[in-house]
PDB file of C-alpha atoms in Angstrom:
ATOM      1  CA  MET A1231      -4.960 -24.875 -11.734  1.00 87.00           C
ATOM      2  CA  LEU A1232      -4.669 -23.289  -8.322  1.00 92.00           C
ATOM      3  CA  SER A1233      -7.886 -22.449  -6.530  1.00 93.00           C
ATOM      4  CA  LYS A1234      -8.560 -19.546  -4.194  1.00 93.00           C
ATOM      5  CA  GLU A1235      -8.136 -21.986  -1.288  1.00 94.00           C
ATOM      6  CA  ASP A1236      -4.679 -22.976  -2.604  1.00 94.00           C
ATOM      7  CA  VAL A1237      -3.612 -19.327  -2.683  1.00 94.00           C
ATOM      8  CA  LEU A1238      -4.960 -18.816   0.851  1.00 94.00           C
ATOM      9  CA  LYS A1239      -3.007 -21.869   2.050  1.00 95.00           C
ATOM     10  CA  ILE A1240       0.207 -20.586   0.409  1.00 93.00           C
ATOM     11  CA  ALA A1241      -0.401 -17.169   1.968  1.00 93.00           C
ATOM     12  CA  ALA A1242      -0.917 -18.714   5.403  1.00 93.00           C
ATOM     13  CA  LEU A1243       2.255 -20.792   5.085  1.00 94.00           C
ATOM     14  CA  SER A1244       4.113 -17.636   4.033  1.00 93.00           C
ATOM     15  CA  LYS A1245       2.511 -15.669   6.880  1.00 92.00           C
ATOM     16  CA  LEU A1246       1.078 -13.174   4.364  1.00 93.00           C
ATOM     17  CA  GLU A1247      -2.353 -11.587   4.237  1.00 93.00           C
ATOM     18  CA  PHE A1248      -4.056 -10.502   1.010  1.00 92.00           C
ATOM     19  CA  SER A1249      -7.221  -8.654   0.097  1.00 93.00           C
ATOM     20  CA  GLU A1250      -9.810 -10.396  -2.079  1.00 92.00           C
ATOM     21  CA  SER A1251      -8.522  -8.633  -5.214  1.00 92.00           C
ATOM     22  CA  GLU A1252      -4.926  -9.581  -4.384  1.00 94.00           C
ATOM     23  CA  ILE A1253      -5.916 -13.212  -3.878  1.00 94.00           C
ATOM     24  CA  GLU A1254      -7.428 -13.363  -7.357  1.00 94.00           C
ATOM     25  CA  LYS A1255      -4.449 -11.554  -8.899  1.00 95.00           C
ATOM     26  CA  PHE A1256      -1.989 -13.964  -7.271  1.00 94.00           C
ATOM     27  CA  ARG A1257      -4.119 -16.958  -8.262  1.00 95.00           C
ATOM     28  CA  VAL A1258      -3.976 -15.871 -11.914  1.00 95.00           C
ATOM     29  CA  ASP A1259      -0.247 -15.027 -11.733  1.00 96.00           C
ATOM     30  CA  LEU A1260       0.682 -18.296 -10.018  1.00 95.00           C
ATOM     31  CA  ASN A1261      -1.316 -20.292 -12.561  1.00 96.00           C
ATOM     32  CA  LYS A1262       0.581 -18.536 -15.380  1.00 97.00           C
ATOM     33  CA  ILE A1263       3.871 -19.438 -13.682  1.00 96.00           C
ATOM     34  CA  PHE A1264       2.838 -23.089 -13.349  1.00 95.00           C
ATOM     35  CA  GLU A1265       1.722 -23.168 -17.001  1.00 96.00           C
ATOM     36  CA  HIS A1266       5.133 -21.840 -18.029  1.00 96.00           C
ATOM     37  CA  MET A1267       6.861 -24.438 -15.851  1.00 95.00           C
ATOM     38  CA  GLU A1268       4.849 -27.186 -17.575  1.00 95.00           C
ATOM     39  CA  GLU A1269       5.942 -25.800 -20.942  1.00 96.00           C
ATOM     40  CA  LEU A1270       9.576 -25.851 -19.794  1.00 94.00           C
ATOM     41  CA  ASN A1271       9.177 -29.413 -18.513  1.00 94.00           C
ATOM     42  CA  GLY A1272       8.207 -30.442 -22.052  1.00 94.00           C
ATOM     43  CA  VAL A1273      11.501 -29.231 -23.564  1.00 94.00           C
ATOM     44  CA  ASP A1274      13.887 -32.050 -24.525  1.00 94.00           C
ATOM     45  CA  THR A1275      17.194 -31.393 -22.744  1.00 92.00           C
ATOM     46  CA  THR A1276      18.682 -34.837 -23.274  1.00 93.00           C
ATOM     47  CA  ASP A1277      21.877 -33.682 -25.022  1.00 92.00           C
ATOM     48  CA  VAL A1278      22.240 -30.351 -23.226  1.00 90.00           C
ATOM     49  CA  GLU A1279      25.164 -29.979 -20.836  1.00 88.00           C
ATOM     50  CA  PRO A1280      24.367 -28.315 -17.497  1.00 86.00           C
ATOM     51  CA  LEU A1281      25.256 -24.631 -17.321  1.00 82.00           C
ATOM     52  CA  PHE A1282      26.625 -23.477 -13.988  1.00 78.00           C
ATOM     53  CA  ASN A1283      27.543 -19.929 -14.951  1.00 76.00           C
ATOM     54  CA  VAL A1284      26.585 -17.883 -18.000  1.00 79.00           C
ATOM     55  CA  LEU A1285      29.943 -16.106 -17.914  1.00 80.00           C
ATOM     56  CA  ASP A1286      33.278 -17.764 -18.452  1.00 77.00           C
ATOM     57  CA  LEU A1287      34.663 -16.304 -15.228  1.00 76.00           C
ATOM     58  CA  LYS A1288      36.077 -17.936 -12.143  1.00 77.00           C
ATOM     59  CA  ASP A1289      34.938 -16.746  -8.726  1.00 76.00           C
ATOM     60  CA  LYS A1290      37.376 -14.324  -7.171  1.00 80.00           C
ATOM     61  CA  LEU A1291      37.690 -15.428  -3.582  1.00 86.00           C
ATOM     62  CA  ARG A1292      39.347 -13.484  -0.827  1.00 86.00           C
ATOM     63  CA  GLU A1293      40.876 -14.750   2.365  1.00 89.00           C
ATOM     64  CA  ASP A1294      38.292 -15.137   5.109  1.00 88.00           C
ATOM     65  CA  ARG A1295      39.574 -13.001   7.966  1.00 89.00           C
ATOM     66  CA  ALA A1296      37.828 -11.849  11.111  1.00 87.00           C
ATOM     67  CA  ARG A1297      38.227  -8.149  11.835  1.00 86.00           C
ATOM     68  CA  ASP A1298      36.850  -5.645  14.277  1.00 85.00           C
ATOM     69  CA  ALA A1299      34.503  -3.178  12.567  1.00 86.00           C
ATOM     70  CA  GLY A1300      34.518  -0.960  15.657  1.00 87.00           C
ATOM     71  CA  ILE A1301      30.737  -0.740  15.979  1.00 89.00           C
ATOM     72  CA  LYS A1302      30.059  -3.233  18.760  1.00 88.00           C
ATOM     73  CA  LYS A1303      29.223  -0.510  21.286  1.00 88.00           C
ATOM     74  CA  GLU A1304      26.706   1.143  18.926  1.00 90.00           C
ATOM     75  CA  ILE A1305      25.056  -2.184  18.114  1.00 90.00           C
ATOM     76  CA  LEU A1306      24.706  -3.084  21.799  1.00 91.00           C
ATOM     77  CA  GLU A1307      23.269   0.371  22.558  1.00 90.00           C
ATOM     78  CA  ASN A1308      20.472  -0.262  20.030  1.00 91.00           C
ATOM     79  CA  SER A1309      19.585  -3.692  21.372  1.00 91.00           C
ATOM     80  CA  PRO A1310      16.607  -3.908  23.749  1.00 91.00           C
ATOM     81  CA  ASN A1311      17.960  -7.009  25.517  1.00 92.00           C
ATOM     82  CA  LYS A1312      21.696  -7.372  26.104  1.00 91.00           C
ATOM     83  CA  ASP A1313      24.408  -8.077  28.632  1.00 90.00           C
ATOM     84  CA  GLU A1314      27.936  -6.638  28.759  1.00 85.00           C
ATOM     85  CA  GLU A1315      29.132  -8.368  25.598  1.00 89.00           C
ATOM     86  CA  PHE A1316      26.220  -9.862  23.635  1.00 92.00           C
ATOM     87  CA  ILE A1317      22.725  -9.271  22.319  1.00 93.00           C
ATOM     88  CA  ILE A1318      20.291 -11.656  24.034  1.00 93.00           C
ATOM     89  CA  VAL A1319      17.700 -13.191  21.712  1.00 91.00           C
ATOM     90  CA  PRO A1320      14.813 -15.560  22.462  1.00 88.00           C
ATOM     91  CA  LYS A1321      15.372 -19.263  21.947  1.00 86.00           C
ATOM     92  CA  VAL A1322      13.651 -20.322  18.725  1.00 86.00           C
ATOM     93  CA  VAL A1323      14.964 -23.871  18.222  1.00 84.00           C
ATOM     94  CA  GLY A1324      14.653 -26.929  20.427  1.00 75.00           C
ATOM     95  CA  GLU A1325      12.486 -27.990  23.300  1.00 71.00           C
ATOM     96  CA  ASN A1326      10.485 -25.327  25.136  1.00 65.00           C
ATOM     97  CA  ALA A1327      11.329 -22.712  22.496  1.00 57.00           C
ATOM     98  CA  ASP A1328       8.172 -20.796  23.462  1.00 59.00           C
ATOM     99  CA  ASN A1329       9.471 -20.093  26.975  1.00 54.00           C
TER     100      ASN A1329
END
């Protein structure tokens, strides 16, 4: 069973904030989900073949081609930080990502 503290930890990891009533609602809902998962874990699937798709269809793939959508100028106009060709975004991966 999840406690209120468990729900608060999950919320913090998810960068979500909940009211007291929401915390209790999510605690109850998450516990129901975990109970259902335990029930599913008890099902014997020894002789069951894996199912990859419920339909007997093959994926219809198309050729992967690059094309110009003609909206580069509009996209750059809406960007707060850009140069002549690209949108400039802050570095989020690697050393000194905060700078």
